[in-house]
Amino acid sequence: MPEAASAPTAPAAPRATIGDSEFDRDTALTPREPGVYDIDLSAGWTIISAVNGGYLLAVLGRALADALPHGDPFTISAHYLTASQPGPAVVRTDVVRTGRTLSTGQASLLQYDEQGREVERIRVLASYGDLDALPDDVRTTAKPPAFPPMEHCFGPEDGPAPVDGSSAITDRLMLKLDPSTLGWALGQPSGKGEMRAWFGLADGRDADPLSLLLAVDALPPTAFEIGISGWVPTVELTVHIRCRPAPGPLRVSITTRNLAGGFLEEDAEVWDSADRLVAQSRQLARVRLS
Amino acid sequence: MPEAASAPTAPAAPRATIGDSEFDRDTALTPREPGVYDIDLSAGWTIISAVNGGYLLAVLGRALADALPHGDPFTISAHYLTASQPGPAVVRTDVVRTGRTLSTGQASLLQYDEQGREVERIRVLASYGDLDALPDDVRTTAKPPAFPPMEHCFGPEDGPAPVDGSSAITDRLMLKLDPSTLGWALGQPSGKGEMRAWFGLADGRDADPLSLLLAVDALPPTAFEIGISGWVPTVELTVHIRCRPAPGPLRVSITTRNLAGGFLEEDAEVWDSADRLVAQSRQLARVRLS
């Protein structure tokens, strides 16, 4: 089809929209009482058996968007406590401070043990604002990373065999990895802690601030390219949303510079189709050698 | 005196030690009840009239080191709510989860309004561990930034007139700025969002994980080098402590890539005298044009 090189693959079905998509349905919350929400965590966002940390952050982010007077996460810091499972969960929010420009809130995601007691999975602190109210000034020196055109990149569906680590979440994402960061999938990791991919939702829903919380934690771990194939659970993840993303696919670039003492950081930046830096994140993760 | 180029200026008085120094005395807490601590915030760590955010983070970090079973901050995320003042304050901590390797806690710094009611200044989430228990594996690609020798760098005491923005805190710090990031002080900002300095405590106390929380937020704002002279209050600051720093001066390098919509990020990295990356931090700050 006559599309620009950077445009997403045309979907077979009508495109989903913000508010009516798999991502929106799977992060939808049912209010139980003011500030408390029930949700059934979807098994559709799992990697092997683990629920993706970005999906969980989006769930918490949606709860705070409802609980706070401002609707857009500007900065959200999550500490991951125990591993979440698909199934029932509750989000408890607390308004810490409301201001004219920014409001700050806290939220916890909890599930239930065999005795029905609440077990906390994740706790977050976040400051919310209104991205549309920000002035237009931009004095950035950040440049988008070099990306091959999407048709030169590869997703799980392009391999002769499933890519290691692919799982349910791959059906919900449009993920096209830069081949220069795909050596791990061929048994030849580059040794550089880099991972880059074109990113979208498989049903064509465009990005919004909540889906950016997913985007920063949806690529294969940079550890794979360092030659580490073990599990890399997130300890802490902070995301800054810097502007509302334009429609179209995102470019996500993740870098690890320092693997030491059994921990590593992953720095993500997300660029939109208008070449704006829409999100920056950093996480600290543990390296569990397999 | 016959010292190596990178060694600190020899102090006139005997060097202070970890546990017996200005920094330790000014972050010392008085237990009120389990998990609750009183402190008199020192006026010695102010910039103009504002209490330095890194000093405040160190106060919170010390409280959590006492309240949690692990003593070293691995990752600490702070959301700054209202401006702190020198004077009485209380720190309330909450143990979120204790584990074998990591424990997670929450803490709030509060002061009192004219009616004696508590007003929250800062809320933090943090995960603590034992830096000395980490394995020695290092597969880092991070390199120390280029720094001129300390004798080619400049502190507030080297200028013919006090450097703009200098204040009480400058008496407590050994801060020697890379001249290539000092254009702002001469009315000629470089336009690049970079700030680099040799860093230590003026009384010669060596660095530890708590003083690293100060180090990441103690340099002049990178905004000065972008040509912005207004106030740049921190909204959120997350610090990762990656290893226990060796004795001797630190090198702190701060970079801003994206100033947009009235906000900017400051990424700090801190290197010790053994050329190890001991801390990484990122903050989101507001730009208040003057």
Coordinates of C-alpha atoms in Angstrom, one line a residue:
Chain A
M1 CA 0.0 0.0 0.0
P2 CA 1.3 3.5 -0.7
E3 CA 2.4 4.5 2.7
A4 CA 5.4 6.5 3.9
A5 CA 8.3 4.4 5.1
S6 CA 7.7 5.3 8.7
A7 CA 4.0 4.6 8.8
P8 CA 2.7 1.5 10.6
T9 CA 1.6 -1.6 8.7
A10 CA -2.0 -1.1 7.7
P11 CA -4.2 -3.2 9.9
A12 CA -6.6 -5.7 8.5
A13 CA -9.4 -4.5 10.8
P14 CA -10.6 -1.0 11.6
R15 CA -8.2 0.7 13.9
A16 CA -9.0 0.8 17.6
T17 CA -9.2 4.3 19.2
I18 CA -8.1 5.8 22.5
G19 CA -10.8 4.7 25.0
D20 CA -12.0 1.8 22.9
S21 CA -9.2 -0.7 22.6
E22 CA -7.6 -3.8 24.2
F23 CA -5.4 -1.6 26.2
D24 CA -8.3 0.5 27.5
R25 CA -10.4 -2.5 28.3
D26 CA -7.6 -4.3 30.1
T27 CA -6.7 -1.3 32.3
A28 CA -10.3 -0.3 33.0
L29 CA -11.1 0.0 36.7
T30 CA -14.3 -0.5 38.6
P31 CA -14.8 2.0 41.4
R32 CA -15.5 0.3 44.7
E33 CA -15.5 3.4 46.9
P34 CA -13.8 6.8 46.5
G35 CA -10.2 6.3 45.7
V36 CA -10.4 2.4 45.6
Y37 CA -10.8 0.5 42.4
D38 CA -11.2 -3.2 41.4
I39 CA -9.6 -4.7 38.3
D40 CA -9.1 -8.1 36.9
L41 CA -5.5 -8.1 35.7
S42 CA -5.5 -9.5 32.2
A43 CA -3.4 -12.5 31.2
G44 CA -2.9 -10.8 27.8
W45 CA 0.0 -8.7 29.0
T46 CA 2.2 -11.4 30.3
I47 CA 5.8 -12.3 29.4
I48 CA 6.3 -16.0 30.1
S49 CA 4.2 -16.0 33.3
A50 CA 5.0 -12.5 34.6
V51 CA 2.6 -9.7 34.1
N52 CA 4.4 -6.8 32.3
G53 CA 5.4 -4.0 34.7
G54 CA 4.5 -1.3 32.2
Y55 CA 1.0 -2.6 31.9
L56 CA 0.7 -2.6 35.7
L57 CA 2.1 0.9 35.8
A58 CA -0.6 2.0 33.3
V59 CA -3.3 0.4 35.6
L60 CA -2.0 2.5 38.5
G61 CA -1.6 5.5 36.3
R62 CA -5.2 5.3 35.3
A63 CA -6.4 5.0 38.9
L64 CA -4.5 8.2 39.8
A65 CA -5.8 10.0 36.8
D66 CA -9.3 9.3 38.2
A67 CA -8.4 10.1 41.8
L68 CA -6.5 13.3 41.2
P69 CA -7.8 16.6 39.9
H70 CA -5.2 16.5 37.1
G71 CA -5.4 13.9 34.4
D72 CA -1.9 13.4 33.0
P73 CA 1.0 11.7 34.7
F74 CA 4.0 14.1 34.6
T75 CA 6.3 11.9 36.7
I76 CA 5.5 8.6 38.3
S77 CA 7.8 6.5 40.4
A78 CA 7.0 2.9 41.1
H79 CA 8.6 0.4 43.5
Y80 CA 7.9 -3.2 42.6
L81 CA 7.4 -5.3 45.7
T82 CA 6.1 -8.7 44.8
A83 CA 5.3 -10.4 41.4
S84 CA 1.7 -9.8 40.2
Q85 CA -0.4 -12.6 38.7
P86 CA -3.3 -12.3 36.3
G87 CA -6.6 -12.1 38.1
P88 CA -8.4 -9.9 40.7
A89 CA -6.6 -6.9 42.1
V90 CA -7.4 -3.7 43.9
V91 CA -5.9 -0.3 43.6
R92 CA -5.9 2.0 46.6
T93 CA -5.1 5.7 46.0
D94 CA -4.3 8.5 48.3
V95 CA -4.3 12.2 47.4
V96 CA -1.1 13.7 48.8
R97 CA -1.4 17.3 47.7
T98 CA -3.5 19.2 45.1
G99 CA -2.1 22.3 43.5
R100 CA -3.0 24.6 40.7
T101 CA -0.5 23.2 38.2
L102 CA 0.4 19.8 39.8
S103 CA -1.2 17.3 42.1
T104 CA 0.6 14.5 43.8
G105 CA -0.9 11.1 44.7
Q106 CA 0.1 7.7 45.9
A107 CA -1.3 4.4 44.8
S108 CA -0.9 0.7 45.7
L109 CA -1.7 -2.3 43.7
L110 CA -2.7 -5.3 45.8
Q111 CA -3.7 -8.8 45.2
Y112 CA -4.9 -11.6 47.6
D113 CA -3.1 -14.5 49.1
E114 CA -4.6 -18.0 49.6
Q115 CA -6.2 -16.8 52.9
G116 CA -7.7 -13.8 51.1
R117 CA -5.4 -11.3 52.7
E118 CA -4.1 -8.3 50.7
V119 CA -0.6 -8.6 49.4
E120 CA 1.0 -5.4 48.0
R121 CA 2.5 -5.7 44.6
I122 CA 3.5 -2.2 43.6
R123 CA 3.5 1.2 45.3
V124 CA 3.8 4.4 43.4
L125 CA 4.2 8.2 44.0
A126 CA 3.2 10.4 41.1
S127 CA 2.7 14.1 40.2
Y128 CA 0.0 14.8 37.7
G129 CA -0.7 17.9 35.6
D130 CA -2.3 19.0 32.3
L131 CA -0.1 18.4 29.3
D132 CA -2.3 20.5 27.1
A133 CA -1.7 23.5 29.4
L134 CA 2.0 23.6 29.0
P135 CA 3.7 26.4 27.1
D136 CA 5.2 25.7 23.7
D137 CA 8.8 26.6 24.6
V138 CA 11.2 23.9 23.6
R139 CA 15.0 24.3 24.0
T140 CA 16.0 20.7 23.6
T141 CA 19.3 19.4 22.5
A142 CA 18.0 15.8 22.5
K143 CA 18.0 14.2 19.0
P144 CA 16.0 11.2 18.0
P145 CA 18.1 8.1 17.9
A146 CA 19.0 6.7 14.5
F147 CA 16.3 4.1 13.5
P148 CA 16.1 2.0 10.4
P149 CA 12.8 2.3 8.5
M150 CA 10.1 0.0 10.1
E151 CA 10.2 -2.3 7.1
H152 CA 13.8 -3.1 7.9
C153 CA 13.0 -4.0 11.5
F154 CA 11.7 -7.3 12.9
G155 CA 9.0 -8.5 15.2
P156 CA 8.3 -11.8 16.8
E157 CA 6.1 -12.7 13.8
D158 CA 9.1 -12.3 11.4
G159 CA 11.2 -15.1 12.8
P160 CA 11.3 -18.6 11.6
A161 CA 10.8 -19.7 15.2
P162 CA 9.3 -17.7 18.1
V163 CA 11.8 -15.3 19.5
D164 CA 12.9 -16.3 23.0
G165 CA 10.8 -14.7 25.6
S166 CA 7.9 -13.9 23.4
S167 CA 4.6 -14.5 25.1
A168 CA 1.0 -13.3 25.3
I169 CA 2.0 -9.6 25.2
T170 CA 3.5 -9.9 21.8
D171 CA 0.0 -10.4 20.3
R172 CA -1.1 -7.0 21.7
L173 CA 1.9 -5.0 20.6
M174 CA 3.3 -3.8 17.3
L175 CA 7.0 -4.2 18.1
K176 CA 9.6 -4.0 15.3
L177 CA 13.1 -4.3 16.7
D178 CA 16.1 -2.6 15.1
P179 CA 18.2 -5.5 13.7
S180 CA 21.3 -4.0 15.2
T181 CA 19.9 -4.7 18.7
L182 CA 18.6 -8.2 17.8
G183 CA 21.9 -10.2 18.0
W184 CA 20.7 -11.9 21.1
A185 CA 17.9 -13.5 19.2
L186 CA 20.5 -15.1 16.9
G187 CA 22.8 -16.2 19.7
Q188 CA 25.2 -13.3 19.0
P189 CA 24.5 -10.5 21.5
S190 CA 26.3 -7.3 20.6
G191 CA 27.7 -6.7 24.1
K192 CA 26.2 -3.3 24.0
G193 CA 23.3 -2.5 26.4
E194 CA 21.0 -1.2 23.7
M195 CA 17.5 -2.1 22.5
R196 CA 15.5 -0.1 20.0
A197 CA 12.1 -0.7 18.5
W198 CA 9.2 0.8 16.7
F199 CA 6.3 0.5 19.1
G200 CA 2.5 0.6 18.8
L201 CA -0.5 -1.3 20.0
A202 CA -1.5 -4.2 17.7
D203 CA -5.0 -3.0 17.3
G204 CA -3.9 0.3 16.0
R205 CA -4.9 2.4 19.0
D206 CA -2.7 5.6 19.1
A207 CA -0.5 6.4 22.0
D208 CA -1.6 8.6 25.0
P209 CA 0.2 9.3 28.3
L210 CA -1.1 6.1 29.8
S211 CA 0.1 3.9 27.0
L212 CA 3.5 5.6 27.2
L213 CA 3.8 4.0 30.7
L214 CA 3.6 0.7 28.9
A215 CA 5.9 1.6 26.1
V216 CA 8.9 2.3 28.3
D217 CA 8.9 -1.2 29.7
A218 CA 7.7 -3.3 26.8
L219 CA 10.9 -4.1 24.9
P220 CA 13.1 -7.2 25.5
P221 CA 15.6 -6.4 28.3
T222 CA 18.9 -4.7 27.3
A223 CA 20.6 -7.5 29.3
F224 CA 19.9 -9.8 26.4
E225 CA 22.3 -7.8 24.3
I226 CA 24.9 -7.8 27.1
G227 CA 24.7 -11.6 26.9
I228 CA 22.6 -12.2 30.0
S229 CA 19.6 -14.5 29.4
G230 CA 18.3 -14.6 33.0
W231 CA 15.4 -12.8 34.5
V232 CA 15.7 -9.0 35.1
P233 CA 12.9 -8.0 37.5
T234 CA 12.3 -4.3 38.0
V235 CA 13.0 -2.9 41.4
E236 CA 12.0 0.7 40.6
L237 CA 10.8 2.5 37.5
T238 CA 10.3 6.3 37.1
V239 CA 8.7 7.7 34.0
H240 CA 8.5 11.4 33.0
I241 CA 5.8 12.2 30.4
R242 CA 7.0 15.3 28.6
C243 CA 4.3 15.9 26.1
R244 CA 1.2 14.3 24.6
P245 CA 2.2 12.0 21.8
A246 CA 1.2 12.6 18.2
P247 CA -0.7 9.8 16.4
G248 CA 1.4 7.2 14.7
P249 CA 4.1 4.8 15.8
L250 CA 6.6 5.5 18.5
R251 CA 10.3 4.9 18.6
V252 CA 11.6 3.5 21.9
S253 CA 15.3 3.5 22.6
I254 CA 16.6 1.8 25.7
T255 CA 20.2 2.0 27.0
T256 CA 22.1 0.3 29.9
R257 CA 25.5 1.8 30.7
N258 CA 26.2 0.3 34.1
L259 CA 25.7 -3.4 35.0
A260 CA 27.4 -3.8 38.4
G261 CA 26.9 -5.7 41.6
G262 CA 23.9 -7.6 40.2
F263 CA 21.9 -4.5 39.3
L264 CA 21.5 -2.5 36.1
E265 CA 19.7 0.6 35.0
E266 CA 17.6 0.8 31.9
D267 CA 17.1 4.3 30.5
A268 CA 14.3 4.6 27.9
E269 CA 13.4 7.5 25.7
V270 CA 10.3 7.5 23.6
W271 CA 9.9 9.7 20.4
D272 CA 6.7 10.3 18.6
S273 CA 6.0 10.7 14.9
A274 CA 6.4 14.4 15.2
D275 CA 10.0 13.9 16.4
R276 CA 9.3 15.0 19.9
L277 CA 10.7 13.4 23.0
V278 CA 7.5 12.4 24.7
A279 CA 8.7 10.2 27.5
Q280 CA 11.9 9.5 29.5
S281 CA 12.3 6.8 32.0
R282 CA 14.8 5.0 34.1
Q283 CA 14.5 1.8 36.0
L284 CA 16.7 -0.1 38.4
A285 CA 16.5 -3.9 37.8
R286 CA 18.1 -6.9 39.4
V287 CA 20.0 -9.4 37.3
R288 CA 19.2 -12.9 38.1
L289 CA 21.7 -15.1 36.2
S290 CA 20.1 -18.2 34.8
Chain B
M1 CA 52.0 20.7 48.9
P2 CA 53.1 17.6 47.1
E3 CA 49.8 16.1 46.2
A4 CA 48.5 14.3 43.1
A5 CA 46.6 16.5 40.7
S6 CA 43.3 14.9 41.5
A7 CA 43.6 15.1 45.3
P8 CA 41.6 17.5 47.3
T9 CA 43.0 20.7 48.7
A10 CA 44.6 19.8 52.1
P11 CA 42.4 21.2 54.9
A12 CA 43.8 23.5 57.5
A13 CA 42.0 21.6 60.3
P14 CA 41.9 17.8 60.9
R15 CA 39.5 16.1 58.5
A16 CA 36.1 15.3 59.7
T17 CA 35.0 11.7 59.6
I18 CA 31.9 9.8 58.6
G19 CA 29.7 10.0 61.7
D20 CA 31.4 13.1 63.1
S21 CA 31.0 16.0 60.7
E22 CA 28.8 19.0 59.8
F23 CA 26.8 16.8 57.5
D24 CA 26.2 14.1 60.1
R25 CA 25.3 16.6 62.8
D26 CA 22.9 18.4 60.5
T27 CA 21.1 15.2 59.4
A28 CA 21.0 13.7 62.9
L29 CA 17.5 12.6 63.9
T30 CA 16.0 12.3 67.4
P31 CA 13.6 9.3 67.7
R32 CA 10.2 10.4 69.0
E33 CA 8.5 7.0 68.8
P34 CA 9.2 4.0 66.5
G35 CA 9.5 5.2 63.0
V36 CA 9.0 8.9 63.8
Y37 CA 11.9 11.3 64.1
D38 CA 12.4 14.9 65.0
I39 CA 15.0 17.2 63.4
D40 CA 15.9 20.8 63.4
L41 CA 16.6 21.6 59.7
S42 CA 19.8 23.5 59.5
A43 CA 20.1 26.9 57.9
G44 CA 23.5 25.9 56.8
W45 CA 22.4 24.0 53.7
T46 CA 20.3 26.8 52.1
I47 CA 20.7 28.3 48.6
I48 CA 19.3 31.9 48.8
S49 CA 16.5 31.1 51.2
A50 CA 15.7 27.6 50.0
V51 CA 16.8 24.5 51.9
N52 CA 18.8 22.3 49.4
G53 CA 16.7 19.4 48.2
G54 CA 19.7 17.0 48.4
Y55 CA 20.2 17.8 52.0
L56 CA 16.6 17.1 52.7
L57 CA 16.7 13.8 50.8
A58 CA 19.7 12.8 53.0
V59 CA 17.6 13.5 56.1
L60 CA 14.8 11.3 54.8
G61 CA 17.4 8.7 53.7
R62 CA 18.9 8.6 57.2
A63 CA 15.5 8.1 58.7
L64 CA 14.8 5.1 56.4
A65 CA 18.2 3.6 57.1
D66 CA 17.2 3.6 60.8
A67 CA 13.6 2.3 60.2
L68 CA 14.4 -0.4 57.7
P69 CA 16.4 -3.6 58.3
H70 CA 18.8 -2.7 55.5
G71 CA 21.0 0.4 55.8
D72 CA 21.9 1.5 52.3
P73 CA 19.6 3.3 49.9
F74 CA 19.7 1.4 46.5
T75 CA 16.9 3.5 44.9
I76 CA 15.0 6.4 46.5
S77 CA 12.3 8.4 44.7
A78 CA 11.3 11.8 46.2
H79 CA 8.3 14.0 45.2
Y80 CA 8.7 17.6 46.5
L81 CA 5.4 19.0 47.6
T82 CA 6.0 22.4 49.4
A83 CA 9.2 24.4 50.1
S84 CA 11.0 23.5 53.3
Q85 CA 12.3 26.1 55.8
P86 CA 15.1 25.9 58.3
G87 CA 13.7 24.9 61.7
P88 CA 11.7 22.1 63.3
A89 CA 10.5 19.2 61.2
V90 CA 9.4 15.6 61.7
V91 CA 10.0 12.5 59.6
R92 CA 7.4 9.8 59.6
T93 CA 8.4 6.5 58.1
D94 CA 6.5 3.4 57.1
V95 CA 7.9 0.0 56.4
V96 CA 6.3 -1.2 53.2
R97 CA 8.0 -4.6 52.7
T98 CA 11.0 -6.3 54.2
G99 CA 12.9 -8.9 52.1
R100 CA 16.1 -10.8 52.3
T101 CA 18.0 -8.7 49.8
L102 CA 15.9 -5.5 49.7
S103 CA 13.5 -3.7 51.9
T104 CA 11.1 -1.0 50.8
G105 CA 10.0 2.0 52.9
Q106 CA 8.1 5.2 52.6
A107 CA 8.9 8.4 54.5
S108 CA 7.4 11.9 54.7
L109 CA 9.1 15.1 55.8
L110 CA 6.7 17.5 57.5
Q111 CA 6.9 20.9 59.1
Y112 CA 4.3 23.1 60.9
D113 CA 2.2 26.0 59.8
E114 CA 1.3 29.0 61.9
Q115 CA -1.5 27.0 63.6
G116 CA 0.9 24.2 64.4
R117 CA -0.6 21.8 61.9
E118 CA 1.7 19.5 60.0
V119 CA 2.4 20.4 56.4
E120 CA 4.0 17.8 54.2
R121 CA 7.2 18.9 52.4
I122 CA 8.4 15.8 50.7
R123 CA 7.3 12.2 50.3
V124 CA 9.6 9.4 49.3
L125 CA 9.6 5.7 48.4
A126 CA 12.8 3.8 48.7
S127 CA 14.3 0.4 48.4
Y128 CA 17.3 -0.4 50.7
G129 CA 19.9 -3.1 50.7
D130 CA 23.4 -3.8 51.8
L131 CA 26.0 -2.4 49.3
D132 CA 28.7 -4.5 50.9
A133 CA 26.9 -7.7 50.1
L134 CA 26.8 -7.2 46.3
P135 CA 28.9 -9.3 44.0
D136 CA 31.9 -7.8 42.3
D137 CA 30.7 -8.3 38.8
V138 CA 31.0 -5.2 36.7
R139 CA 30.1 -5.1 33.0
T140 CA 29.8 -1.4 32.6
T141 CA 30.3 0.5 29.4
A142 CA 30.0 3.9 31.2
K143 CA 33.1 5.9 31.2
P144 CA 33.9 8.8 33.6
P145 CA 33.3 12.2 31.9
A146 CA 36.3 14.2 31.0
F147 CA 37.2 16.5 33.9
P148 CA 40.0 19.1 34.1
P149 CA 42.3 18.6 37.1
M150 CA 40.9 20.1 40.3
E151 CA 43.4 23.0 40.3
H152 CA 42.0 24.1 37.0
C153 CA 38.5 24.2 38.3
F154 CA 36.8 27.1 40.2
G155 CA 34.7 27.4 43.3
P156 CA 32.7 30.3 44.7
E157 CA 35.8 31.4 46.7
D158 CA 37.8 31.8 43.5
G159 CA 35.8 34.6 42.0
P160 CA 36.4 38.3 42.4
A161 CA 32.8 38.6 43.5
P162 CA 30.5 36.0 44.9
V163 CA 29.1 33.8 42.2
D164 CA 25.3 34.4 41.6
G165 CA 23.3 32.0 43.7
S166 CA 26.0 31.2 46.2
S167 CA 24.7 31.0 49.7
A168 CA 25.2 29.3 53.1
I169 CA 25.6 25.8 51.5
T170 CA 28.8 26.9 49.7
D171 CA 30.6 27.1 53.1
R172 CA 29.8 23.4 53.7
L173 CA 30.8 22.1 50.3
M174 CA 34.1 21.7 48.4
L175 CA 32.8 22.5 44.9
K176 CA 35.2 23.1 42.0
L177 CA 33.3 23.7 38.8
D178 CA 34.7 22.7 35.4
P179 CA 35.4 26.1 33.7
S180 CA 33.7 24.9 30.5
T181 CA 30.4 24.8 32.4
L182 CA 31.0 28.1 34.1
G183 CA 30.1 30.5 31.3
W184 CA 26.8 31.5 33.1
A185 CA 28.8 33.0 35.9
L186 CA 30.5 35.3 33.4
G187 CA 27.3 36.2 31.6
Q188 CA 28.1 33.9 28.7
P189 CA 26.2 30.6 29.1
S190 CA 27.3 27.9 26.7
G191 CA 23.8 27.0 25.7
K192 CA 24.6 23.4 26.5
G193 CA 22.7 21.9 29.5
E194 CA 25.9 20.7 31.3
M195 CA 27.3 21.2 34.7
R196 CA 30.4 19.4 36.1
A197 CA 32.2 19.8 39.4
W198 CA 34.6 18.1 41.7
F199 CA 32.6 17.6 44.9
G200 CA 33.3 17.0 48.6
L201 CA 32.3 18.2 52.0
A202 CA 34.2 21.3 53.2
D203 CA 35.3 19.7 56.5
G204 CA 36.9 16.8 54.6
R205 CA 34.4 14.1 55.5
D206 CA 34.5 11.4 52.9
A207 CA 31.4 10.4 50.9
D208 CA 29.0 7.6 51.9
P209 CA 25.6 6.6 50.4
L210 CA 23.8 9.3 52.4
S211 CA 26.1 12.1 51.3
L212 CA 25.7 10.9 47.7
L213 CA 22.0 11.9 48.0
L214 CA 23.3 15.4 48.6
A215 CA 25.9 15.3 45.9
V216 CA 23.4 14.7 43.0
D217 CA 21.5 17.9 43.8
A218 CA 24.3 20.3 45.0
L219 CA 25.6 21.9 41.8
P220 CA 24.2 25.0 40.2
P221 CA 21.3 24.2 37.9
T222 CA 22.1 23.2 34.3
A223 CA 19.5 25.8 33.4
F224 CA 22.0 28.5 34.1
E225 CA 24.2 27.2 31.2
I226 CA 21.1 27.1 29.0
G227 CA 20.7 30.8 29.7
I228 CA 17.9 30.6 32.2
S229 CA 18.5 32.4 35.4
G230 CA 15.1 31.8 37.1
W231 CA 14.2 29.4 39.9
V232 CA 14.3 25.7 39.0
P233 CA 12.4 23.9 41.8
T234 CA 12.6 20.1 41.8
V235 CA 9.3 18.2 41.3
E236 CA 10.7 14.7 41.5
L237 CA 14.2 13.3 42.1
T238 CA 15.2 9.6 42.0
V239 CA 18.7 8.5 43.0
H240 CA 20.2 5.1 42.5
I241 CA 23.2 4.3 44.7
R242 CA 25.3 1.7 42.8
C243 CA 28.2 1.2 45.1
R244 CA 29.9 2.5 48.3
P245 CA 32.1 5.4 47.3
A246 CA 35.9 5.2 47.9
P247 CA 37.5 7.9 50.0
G248 CA 38.5 11.1 48.2
P249 CA 36.7 13.7 46.1
L250 CA 33.8 12.9 43.8
R251 CA 33.2 14.0 40.2
V252 CA 29.6 15.0 39.5
S253 CA 28.4 15.5 36.0
I254 CA 24.9 16.8 35.3
T255 CA 23.2 16.9 31.9
T256 CA 19.9 18.3 30.6
R257 CA 18.8 17.3 27.2
N258 CA 15.2 18.2 27.1
L259 CA 13.8 21.6 28.2
A260 CA 10.2 21.7 27.0
G261 CA 6.9 22.9 28.2
G262 CA 8.3 24.6 31.2
F263 CA 10.0 21.5 32.6
L264 CA 13.4 20.0 32.3
E265 CA 15.2 16.8 33.4
E266 CA 18.6 16.8 35.2
D267 CA 20.6 13.6 34.9
A268 CA 23.4 13.3 37.3
E269 CA 26.2 10.8 37.5
V270 CA 28.7 10.6 40.3
W271 CA 32.1 9.0 40.0
D272 CA 34.4 8.2 42.9
S273 CA 38.2 8.4 43.1
A274 CA 38.4 4.7 42.1
D275 CA 36.7 5.6 38.8
R276 CA 33.5 3.8 39.7
L277 CA 30.0 5.1 38.9
V278 CA 28.7 5.3 42.4
A279 CA 25.4 7.1 41.8
Q280 CA 23.0 7.9 39.0
S281 CA 20.0 10.3 39.4
R282 CA 17.4 12.0 37.4
Q283 CA 15.1 14.8 38.5
L284 CA 12.2 16.6 36.8
A285 CA 12.2 20.3 37.6
R286 CA 10.0 23.2 36.8
V287 CA 11.4 26.2 35.0
R288 CA 10.2 29.5 36.6
L289 CA 11.4 32.2 34.3
S290 CA 12.6 35.3 36.2

